[in-house]
Amino acid sequence: SDGETRDALRATLNRVDSMALLHRVLYRTDEAAGIDFGRYLEELCEHFVEAFALSDQGITLSVDAEPCPTDLDHAVPIALAVNEAITNAIKHAFPDGRGGSILVRVRRDGPEATVEVRDDGVGAPGMDVASPGIGRTLLRRLVQQAGGRHELEIRDGTTFRVVFPVDGRPPA
């Protein structure tokens, strides 16, 4: 019945669901060494729309993803980071029944890919990706595990952006 406990359990369940979805995608692919990260993000967002009944809350979640073959060493931690960023947007960007939109975008540029999770919500003045807190600490560590770099931009909503290698190089 405690709202804070319920939120923590929901966040944990979403992390587990994200990993389960990643495993389902892996089992369907012919290439065990990697996945199409763009397609994975589309499926992840479909899960969020259903699990959180976003349309009932007036929130749209859309994906703009190009095909992005990604090896597992990079895909798994970045998938979890994206899961965390989407959860944060749903939880914090639209208070008091405010509706809005979240866009997840992935682009590949040579040996790297860029993933953005952008919302048009209220933003979070004074917060940055280096701030303390379990969610932000988790984001930093997941991106580091994948050998990527990240930034958080708070302007007309919030944008979490991560750039990571997808060319098969081992994570840093």
PDB file of N, CA, C and O in Angstrom, residues 28-93:
ATOM      1  N   ARG A  28      14.922 -15.225 -30.929  1.00  0.00           N
ATOM      2  CA  ARG A  28      14.299 -15.163 -32.261  1.00  0.00           C
ATOM      3  C   ARG A  28      15.296 -14.857 -33.367  1.00  0.00           C
ATOM      4  O   ARG A  28      14.980 -15.014 -34.534  1.00  0.00           O
ATOM      5  N   THR A  29      16.455 -14.389 -33.026  1.00  0.00           N
ATOM      6  CA  THR A  29      17.410 -13.968 -34.043  1.00  0.00           C
ATOM      7  C   THR A  29      18.266 -15.138 -34.507  1.00  0.00           C
ATOM      8  O   THR A  29      18.503 -16.082 -33.762  1.00  0.00           O
ATOM      9  N   ASP A  30      18.716 -15.075 -35.743  1.00  0.00           N
ATOM     10  CA  ASP A  30      19.604 -16.103 -36.282  1.00  0.00           C
ATOM     11  C   ASP A  30      21.034 -15.904 -35.805  1.00  0.00           C
ATOM     12  O   ASP A  30      21.807 -16.824 -35.735  1.00  0.00           O
ATOM     13  N   GLU A  31      21.384 -14.698 -35.482  1.00  0.00           N
ATOM     14  CA  GLU A  31      22.754 -14.360 -35.110  1.00  0.00           C
ATOM     15  C   GLU A  31      22.843 -14.213 -33.598  1.00  0.00           C
ATOM     16  O   GLU A  31      22.398 -13.226 -33.035  1.00  0.00           O
ATOM     17  N   ALA A  32      23.400 -15.200 -32.922  1.00  0.00           N
ATOM     18  CA  ALA A  32      23.487 -15.185 -31.466  1.00  0.00           C
ATOM     19  C   ALA A  32      24.440 -14.104 -30.968  1.00  0.00           C
ATOM     20  O   ALA A  32      24.405 -13.736 -29.802  1.00  0.00           O
ATOM     21  N   ALA A  33      25.277 -13.568 -31.831  1.00  0.00           N
ATOM     22  CA  ALA A  33      26.285 -12.596 -31.405  1.00  0.00           C
ATOM     23  C   ALA A  33      25.726 -11.187 -31.244  1.00  0.00           C
ATOM     24  O   ALA A  33      26.379 -10.335 -30.677  1.00  0.00           O
ATOM     25  N   GLY A  34      24.527 -10.916 -31.750  1.00  0.00           N
ATOM     26  CA  GLY A  34      24.020  -9.558 -31.645  1.00  0.00           C
ATOM     27  C   GLY A  34      22.559  -9.454 -32.007  1.00  0.00           C
ATOM     28  O   GLY A  34      21.929 -10.428 -32.396  1.00  0.00           O
ATOM     29  N   ILE A  35      22.016  -8.246 -31.866  1.00  0.00           N
ATOM     30  CA  ILE A  35      20.609  -7.992 -32.161  1.00  0.00           C
ATOM     31  C   ILE A  35      20.483  -6.698 -32.961  1.00  0.00           C
ATOM     32  O   ILE A  35      21.419  -5.912 -33.036  1.00  0.00           O
ATOM     33  N   ASP A  36      19.311  -6.497 -33.536  1.00  0.00           N
ATOM     34  CA  ASP A  36      18.974  -5.216 -34.149  1.00  0.00           C
ATOM     35  C   ASP A  36      18.433  -4.340 -33.029  1.00  0.00           C
ATOM     36  O   ASP A  36      17.294  -4.506 -32.572  1.00  0.00           O
ATOM     37  N   PHE A  37      19.249  -3.421 -32.553  1.00  0.00           N
ATOM     38  CA  PHE A  37      18.897  -2.613 -31.400  1.00  0.00           C
ATOM     39  C   PHE A  37      17.692  -1.716 -31.686  1.00  0.00           C
ATOM     40  O   PHE A  37      16.880  -1.457 -30.802  1.00  0.00           O
ATOM     41  N   GLY A  38      17.560  -1.251 -32.910  1.00  0.00           N
ATOM     42  CA  GLY A  38      16.404  -0.432 -33.270  1.00  0.00           C
ATOM     43  C   GLY A  38      15.106  -1.205 -33.103  1.00  0.00           C
ATOM     44  O   GLY A  38      14.136  -0.703 -32.523  1.00  0.00           O
ATOM     45  N   ARG A  39      15.076  -2.435 -33.590  1.00  0.00           N
ATOM     46  CA  ARG A  39      13.869  -3.270 -33.447  1.00  0.00           C
ATOM     47  C   ARG A  39      13.596  -3.588 -31.978  1.00  0.00           C
ATOM     48  O   ARG A  39      12.461  -3.585 -31.532  1.00  0.00           O
ATOM     49  N   TYR A  40      14.647  -3.853 -31.218  1.00  0.00           N
ATOM     50  CA  TYR A  40      14.480  -4.114 -29.793  1.00  0.00           C
ATOM     51  C   TYR A  40      13.806  -2.921 -29.107  1.00  0.00           C
ATOM     52  O   TYR A  40      12.893  -3.088 -28.305  1.00  0.00           O
ATOM     53  N   LEU A  41      14.255  -1.693 -29.421  1.00  0.00           N
ATOM     54  CA  LEU A  41      13.663  -0.511 -28.802  1.00  0.00           C
ATOM     55  C   LEU A  41      12.185  -0.371 -29.166  1.00  0.00           C
ATOM     56  O   LEU A  41      11.381   0.055 -28.334  1.00  0.00           O
ATOM     57  N   GLU A  42      11.828  -0.732 -30.393  1.00  0.00           N
ATOM     58  CA  GLU A  42      10.417  -0.695 -30.776  1.00  0.00           C
ATOM     59  C   GLU A  42       9.598  -1.634 -29.894  1.00  0.00           C
ATOM     60  O   GLU A  42       8.531  -1.274 -29.399  1.00  0.00           O
ATOM     61  N   GLU A  43      10.105  -2.851 -29.680  1.00  0.00           N
ATOM     62  CA  GLU A  43       9.398  -3.810 -28.843  1.00  0.00           C
ATOM     63  C   GLU A  43       9.366  -3.364 -27.382  1.00  0.00           C
ATOM     64  O   GLU A  43       8.354  -3.545 -26.691  1.00  0.00           O
ATOM     65  N   LEU A  44      10.466  -2.786 -26.907  1.00  0.00           N
ATOM     66  CA  LEU A  44      10.512  -2.295 -25.531  1.00  0.00           C
ATOM     67  C   LEU A  44       9.447  -1.215 -25.324  1.00  0.00           C
ATOM     68  O   LEU A  44       8.728  -1.220 -24.318  1.00  0.00           O
ATOM     69  N   CYS A  45       9.324  -0.308 -26.266  1.00  0.00           N
ATOM     70  CA  CYS A  45       8.342   0.765 -26.129  1.00  0.00           C
ATOM     71  C   CYS A  45       6.916   0.234 -26.196  1.00  0.00           C
ATOM     72  O   CYS A  45       6.035   0.725 -25.481  1.00  0.00           O
ATOM     73  N   GLU A  46       6.673  -0.771 -27.020  1.00  0.00           N
ATOM     74  CA  GLU A  46       5.353  -1.406 -27.041  1.00  0.00           C
ATOM     75  C   GLU A  46       5.021  -1.964 -25.658  1.00  0.00           C
ATOM     76  O   GLU A  46       3.890  -1.844 -25.181  1.00  0.00           O
ATOM     77  N   HIS A  47       6.020  -2.569 -25.015  1.00  0.00           N
ATOM     78  CA  HIS A  47       5.829  -3.096 -23.666  1.00  0.00           C
ATOM     79  C   HIS A  47       5.445  -1.984 -22.696  1.00  0.00           C
ATOM     80  O   HIS A  47       4.525  -2.136 -21.888  1.00  0.00           O
ATOM     81  N   PHE A  48       6.143  -0.853 -22.750  1.00  0.00           N
ATOM     82  CA  PHE A  48       5.846   0.256 -21.846  1.00  0.00           C
ATOM     83  C   PHE A  48       4.441   0.793 -22.054  1.00  0.00           C
ATOM     84  O   PHE A  48       3.744   1.103 -21.091  1.00  0.00           O
ATOM     85  N   VAL A  49       4.024   0.924 -23.311  1.00  0.00           N
ATOM     86  CA  VAL A  49       2.688   1.445 -23.599  1.00  0.00           C
ATOM     87  C   VAL A  49       1.639   0.565 -22.936  1.00  0.00           C
ATOM     88  O   VAL A  49       0.691   1.062 -22.307  1.00  0.00           O
ATOM     89  N   GLU A  50       1.807  -0.749 -23.046  1.00  0.00           N
ATOM     90  CA  GLU A  50       0.847  -1.679 -22.446  1.00  0.00           C
ATOM     91  C   GLU A  50       0.975  -1.728 -20.928  1.00  0.00           C
ATOM     92  O   GLU A  50      -0.019  -1.641 -20.208  1.00  0.00           O
ATOM     93  N   ALA A  51       2.193  -1.887 -20.414  1.00  0.00           N
ATOM     94  CA  ALA A  51       2.396  -2.084 -18.975  1.00  0.00           C
ATOM     95  C   ALA A  51       1.952  -0.878 -18.149  1.00  0.00           C
ATOM     96  O   ALA A  51       1.439  -1.037 -17.045  1.00  0.00           O
ATOM     97  N   PHE A  52       2.147   0.328 -18.680  1.00  0.00           N
ATOM     98  CA  PHE A  52       1.800   1.533 -17.938  1.00  0.00           C
ATOM     99  C   PHE A  52       0.479   2.149 -18.388  1.00  0.00           C
ATOM    100  O   PHE A  52       0.104   3.200 -17.881  1.00  0.00           O
ATOM    101  N   ALA A  53      -0.217   1.512 -19.335  1.00  0.00           N
ATOM    102  CA  ALA A  53      -1.463   2.056 -19.875  1.00  0.00           C
ATOM    103  C   ALA A  53      -1.275   3.544 -20.199  1.00  0.00           C
ATOM    104  O   ALA A  53      -2.026   4.407 -19.751  1.00  0.00           O
ATOM    105  N   LEU A  54      -0.240   3.835 -20.984  1.00  0.00           N
ATOM    106  CA  LEU A  54       0.136   5.227 -21.238  1.00  0.00           C
ATOM    107  C   LEU A  54      -0.955   6.024 -21.930  1.00  0.00           C
ATOM    108  O   LEU A  54      -1.135   7.208 -21.625  1.00  0.00           O
ATOM    109  N   SER A  55      -1.691   5.403 -22.851  1.00  0.00           N
ATOM    110  CA  SER A  55      -2.731   6.166 -23.546  1.00  0.00           C
ATOM    111  C   SER A  55      -3.808   6.628 -22.560  1.00  0.00           C
ATOM    112  O   SER A  55      -4.367   7.716 -22.721  1.00  0.00           O
ATOM    113  N   ASP A  56      -4.065   5.842 -21.518  1.00  0.00           N
ATOM    114  CA  ASP A  56      -5.027   6.255 -20.493  1.00  0.00           C
ATOM    115  C   ASP A  56      -4.522   7.451 -19.700  1.00  0.00           C
ATOM    116  O   ASP A  56      -5.310   8.181 -19.100  1.00  0.00           O
ATOM    117  N   GLN A  57      -3.212   7.644 -19.669  1.00  0.00           N
ATOM    118  CA  GLN A  57      -2.613   8.765 -18.939  1.00  0.00           C
ATOM    119  C   GLN A  57      -2.372   9.973 -19.842  1.00  0.00           C
ATOM    120  O   GLN A  57      -1.840  10.990 -19.396  1.00  0.00           O
ATOM    121  N   GLY A  58      -2.697   9.845 -21.125  1.00  0.00           N
ATOM    122  CA  GLY A  58      -2.470  10.940 -22.063  1.00  0.00           C
ATOM    123  C   GLY A  58      -1.018  11.079 -22.480  1.00  0.00           C
ATOM    124  O   GLY A  58      -0.594  12.147 -22.909  1.00  0.00           O
ATOM    125  N   ILE A  59      -0.261   9.998 -22.351  1.00  0.00           N
ATOM    126  CA  ILE A  59       1.158  10.006 -22.721  1.00  0.00           C
ATOM    127  C   ILE A  59       1.347   9.159 -23.967  1.00  0.00           C
ATOM    128  O   ILE A  59       0.883   8.022 -24.024  1.00  0.00           O
ATOM    129  N   THR A  60       2.013   9.720 -24.963  1.00  0.00           N
ATOM    130  CA  THR A  60       2.363   8.938 -26.141  1.00  0.00           C
ATOM    131  C   THR A  60       3.847   8.593 -26.073  1.00  0.00           C
ATOM    132  O   THR A  60       4.666   9.409 -25.649  1.00  0.00           O
ATOM    133  N   LEU A  61       4.165   7.387 -26.485  1.00  0.00           N
ATOM    134  CA  LEU A  61       5.542   6.907 -26.536  1.00  0.00           C
ATOM    135  C   LEU A  61       5.784   6.429 -27.947  1.00  0.00           C
ATOM    136  O   LEU A  61       5.120   5.504 -28.416  1.00  0.00           O
ATOM    137  N   SER A  62       6.694   7.093 -28.651  1.00  0.00           N
ATOM    138  CA  SER A  62       6.965   6.718 -30.034  1.00  0.00           C
ATOM    139  C   SER A  62       8.450   6.429 -30.216  1.00  0.00           C
ATOM    140  O   SER A  62       9.286   6.839 -29.425  1.00  0.00           O
ATOM    141  N   VAL A  63       8.731   5.698 -31.303  1.00  0.00           N
ATOM    142  CA  VAL A  63      10.091   5.269 -31.600  1.00  0.00           C
ATOM    143  C   VAL A  63      10.441   5.692 -33.009  1.00  0.00           C
ATOM    144  O   VAL A  63       9.646   5.536 -33.933  1.00  0.00           O
ATOM    145  N   ASP A  64      11.622   6.229 -33.167  1.00  0.00           N
ATOM    146  CA  ASP A  64      12.187   6.569 -34.466  1.00  0.00           C
ATOM    147  C   ASP A  64      13.529   5.844 -34.520  1.00  0.00           C
ATOM    148  O   ASP A  64      14.537   6.359 -34.030  1.00  0.00           O
ATOM    149  N   ALA A  65      13.517   4.633 -35.057  1.00  0.00           N
ATOM    150  CA  ALA A  65      14.708   3.784 -34.976  1.00  0.00           C
ATOM    151  C   ALA A  65      15.099   3.266 -36.349  1.00  0.00           C
ATOM    152  O   ALA A  65      14.279   2.717 -37.067  1.00  0.00           O
ATOM    153  N   GLU A  66      16.361   3.443 -36.676  1.00  0.00           N
ATOM    154  CA  GLU A  66      16.893   2.801 -37.872  1.00  0.00           C
ATOM    155  C   GLU A  66      17.459   1.450 -37.447  1.00  0.00           C
ATOM    156  O   GLU A  66      17.740   1.243 -36.278  1.00  0.00           O
ATOM    157  N   PRO A  67      17.612   0.535 -38.404  1.00  0.00           N
ATOM    158  CA  PRO A  67      18.263  -0.735 -38.058  1.00  0.00           C
ATOM    159  C   PRO A  67      19.646  -0.448 -37.466  1.00  0.00           C
ATOM    160  O   PRO A  67      20.378   0.408 -37.957  1.00  0.00           O
ATOM    161  N   CYS A  68      19.959  -1.145 -36.406  1.00  0.00           N
ATOM    162  CA  CYS A  68      21.211  -0.872 -35.708  1.00  0.00           C
ATOM    163  C   CYS A  68      21.754  -2.175 -35.119  1.00  0.00           C
ATOM    164  O   CYS A  68      21.537  -2.466 -33.939  1.00  0.00           O
ATOM    165  N   PRO A  69      22.446  -2.981 -35.936  1.00  0.00           N
ATOM    166  CA  PRO A  69      23.029  -4.216 -35.401  1.00  0.00           C
ATOM    167  C   PRO A  69      24.003  -3.890 -34.273  1.00  0.00           C
ATOM    168  O   PRO A  69      24.866  -3.026 -34.417  1.00  0.00           O
ATOM    169  N   THR A  70      23.815  -4.562 -33.151  1.00  0.00           N
ATOM    170  CA  THR A  70      24.600  -4.270 -31.949  1.00  0.00           C
ATOM    171  C   THR A  70      24.991  -5.573 -31.275  1.00  0.00           C
ATOM    172  O   THR A  70      24.157  -6.462 -31.114  1.00  0.00           O
ATOM    173  N   ASP A  71      26.246  -5.674 -30.874  1.00  0.00           N
ATOM    174  CA  ASP A  71      26.685  -6.871 -30.162  1.00  0.00           C
ATOM    175  C   ASP A  71      26.140  -6.847 -28.738  1.00  0.00           C
ATOM    176  O   ASP A  71      25.794  -5.796 -28.192  1.00  0.00           O
ATOM    177  N   LEU A  72      26.056  -8.003 -28.124  1.00  0.00           N
ATOM    178  CA  LEU A  72      25.425  -8.134 -26.821  1.00  0.00           C
ATOM    179  C   LEU A  72      26.148  -7.396 -25.706  1.00  0.00           C
ATOM    180  O   LEU A  72      25.513  -6.896 -24.778  1.00  0.00           O
ATOM    181  N   ASP A  73      27.464  -7.328 -25.769  1.00  0.00           N
ATOM    182  CA  ASP A  73      28.212  -6.645 -24.716  1.00  0.00           C
ATOM    183  C   ASP A  73      27.819  -5.180 -24.609  1.00  0.00           C
ATOM    184  O   ASP A  73      27.929  -4.583 -23.539  1.00  0.00           O
ATOM    185  N   HIS A  74      27.373  -4.602 -25.701  1.00  0.00           N
ATOM    186  CA  HIS A  74      26.933  -3.210 -25.697  1.00  0.00           C
ATOM    187  C   HIS A  74      25.415  -3.112 -25.560  1.00  0.00           C
ATOM    188  O   HIS A  74      24.908  -2.217 -24.888  1.00  0.00           O
ATOM    189  N   ALA A  75      24.690  -4.028 -26.196  1.00  0.00           N
ATOM    190  CA  ALA A  75      23.224  -3.958 -26.213  1.00  0.00           C
ATOM    191  C   ALA A  75      22.613  -4.108 -24.828  1.00  0.00           C
ATOM    192  O   ALA A  75      21.684  -3.365 -24.476  1.00  0.00           O
ATOM    193  N   VAL A  76      23.104  -5.037 -24.029  1.00  0.00           N
ATOM    194  CA  VAL A  76      22.464  -5.309 -22.740  1.00  0.00           C
ATOM    195  C   VAL A  76      22.533  -4.103 -21.801  1.00  0.00           C
ATOM    196  O   VAL A  76      21.497  -3.643 -21.310  1.00  0.00           O
ATOM    197  N   PRO A  77      23.708  -3.530 -21.518  1.00  0.00           N
ATOM    198  CA  PRO A  77      23.699  -2.387 -20.603  1.00  0.00           C
ATOM    199  C   PRO A  77      22.988  -1.159 -21.171  1.00  0.00           C
ATOM    200  O   PRO A  77      22.324  -0.423 -20.427  1.00  0.00           O
ATOM    201  N   ILE A  78      23.075  -0.934 -22.477  1.00  0.00           N
ATOM    202  CA  ILE A  78      22.384   0.223 -23.054  1.00  0.00           C
ATOM    203  C   ILE A  78      20.876   0.000 -23.016  1.00  0.00           C
ATOM    204  O   ILE A  78      20.112   0.931 -22.752  1.00  0.00           O
ATOM    205  N   ALA A  79      20.429  -1.227 -23.247  1.00  0.00           N
ATOM    206  CA  ALA A  79      18.996  -1.529 -23.136  1.00  0.00           C
ATOM    207  C   ALA A  79      18.491  -1.234 -21.734  1.00  0.00           C
ATOM    208  O   ALA A  79      17.409  -0.651 -21.564  1.00  0.00           O
ATOM    209  N   LEU A  80      19.252  -1.602 -20.735  1.00  0.00           N
ATOM    210  CA  LEU A  80      18.841  -1.324 -19.355  1.00  0.00           C
ATOM    211  C   LEU A  80      18.860   0.178 -19.066  1.00  0.00           C
ATOM    212  O   LEU A  80      17.988   0.685 -18.346  1.00  0.00           O
ATOM    213  N   ALA A  81      19.831   0.900 -19.613  1.00  0.00           N
ATOM    214  CA  ALA A  81      19.878   2.353 -19.426  1.00  0.00           C
ATOM    215  C   ALA A  81      18.670   3.019 -20.082  1.00  0.00           C
ATOM    216  O   ALA A  81      18.060   3.926 -19.503  1.00  0.00           O
ATOM    217  N   VAL A  82      18.312   2.587 -21.276  1.00  0.00           N
ATOM    218  CA  VAL A  82      17.148   3.146 -21.966  1.00  0.00           C
ATOM    219  C   VAL A  82      15.877   2.830 -21.174  1.00  0.00           C
ATOM    220  O   VAL A  82      15.003   3.689 -21.007  1.00  0.00           O
ATOM    221  N   ASN A  83      15.787   1.609 -20.666  1.00  0.00           N
ATOM    222  CA  ASN A  83      14.654   1.227 -19.822  1.00  0.00           C
ATOM    223  C   ASN A  83      14.530   2.186 -18.632  1.00  0.00           C
ATOM    224  O   ASN A  83      13.440   2.664 -18.311  1.00  0.00           O
ATOM    225  N   GLU A  84      15.649   2.482 -17.997  1.00  0.00           N
ATOM    226  CA  GLU A  84      15.666   3.386 -16.844  1.00  0.00           C
ATOM    227  C   GLU A  84      15.246   4.796 -17.254  1.00  0.00           C
ATOM    228  O   GLU A  84      14.475   5.453 -16.545  1.00  0.00           O
ATOM    229  N   ALA A  85      15.733   5.268 -18.388  1.00  0.00           N
ATOM    230  CA  ALA A  85      15.398   6.621 -18.849  1.00  0.00           C
ATOM    231  C   ALA A  85      13.911   6.750 -19.186  1.00  0.00           C
ATOM    232  O   ALA A  85      13.275   7.759 -18.858  1.00  0.00           O
ATOM    233  N   ILE A  86      13.346   5.727 -19.821  1.00  0.00           N
ATOM    234  CA  ILE A  86      11.911   5.760 -20.139  1.00  0.00           C
ATOM    235  C   ILE A  86      11.094   5.732 -18.850  1.00  0.00           C
ATOM    236  O   ILE A  86      10.128   6.488 -18.693  1.00  0.00           O
ATOM    237  N   THR A  87      11.478   4.863 -17.922  1.00  0.00           N
ATOM    238  CA  THR A  87      10.776   4.791 -16.637  1.00  0.00           C
ATOM    239  C   THR A  87      10.815   6.140 -15.926  1.00  0.00           C
ATOM    240  O   THR A  87       9.804   6.598 -15.387  1.00  0.00           O
ATOM    241  N   ASN A  88      11.979   6.792 -15.915  1.00  0.00           N
ATOM    242  CA  ASN A  88      12.105   8.105 -15.282  1.00  0.00           C
ATOM    243  C   ASN A  88      11.191   9.130 -15.943  1.00  0.00           C
ATOM    244  O   ASN A  88      10.567   9.951 -15.259  1.00  0.00           O
ATOM    245  N   ALA A  89      11.121   9.104 -17.261  1.00  0.00           N
ATOM    246  CA  ALA A  89      10.257  10.050 -17.975  1.00  0.00           C
ATOM    247  C   ALA A  89       8.794   9.824 -17.605  1.00  0.00           C
ATOM    248  O   ALA A  89       8.058  10.775 -17.310  1.00  0.00           O
ATOM    249  N   ILE A  90       8.366   8.570 -17.604  1.00  0.00           N
ATOM    250  CA  ILE A  90       6.977   8.270 -17.259  1.00  0.00           C
ATOM    251  C   ILE A  90       6.673   8.706 -15.827  1.00  0.00           C
ATOM    252  O   ILE A  90       5.627   9.289 -15.545  1.00  0.00           O
ATOM    253  N   LYS A  91       7.612   8.463 -14.944  1.00  0.00           N
ATOM    254  CA  LYS A  91       7.406   8.724 -13.522  1.00  0.00           C
ATOM    255  C   LYS A  91       7.467  10.211 -13.161  1.00  0.00           C
ATOM    256  O   LYS A  91       6.701  10.678 -12.317  1.00  0.00           O
ATOM    257  N   HIS A  92       8.361  10.970 -13.802  1.00  0.00           N
ATOM    258  CA  HIS A  92       8.619  12.339 -13.357  1.00  0.00           C
ATOM    259  C   HIS A  92       8.222  13.449 -14.320  1.00  0.00           C
ATOM    260  O   HIS A  92       8.041  14.594 -13.887  1.00  0.00           O
ATOM    261  N   ALA A  93       8.111  13.181 -15.606  1.00  0.00           N
ATOM    262  CA  ALA A  93       7.930  14.267 -16.576  1.00  0.00           C
ATOM    263  C   ALA A  93       6.505  14.811 -16.640  1.00  0.00           C
ATOM    264  O   ALA A  93       6.301  15.940 -17.070  1.00  0.00           O
TER     265      ALA A  93
END
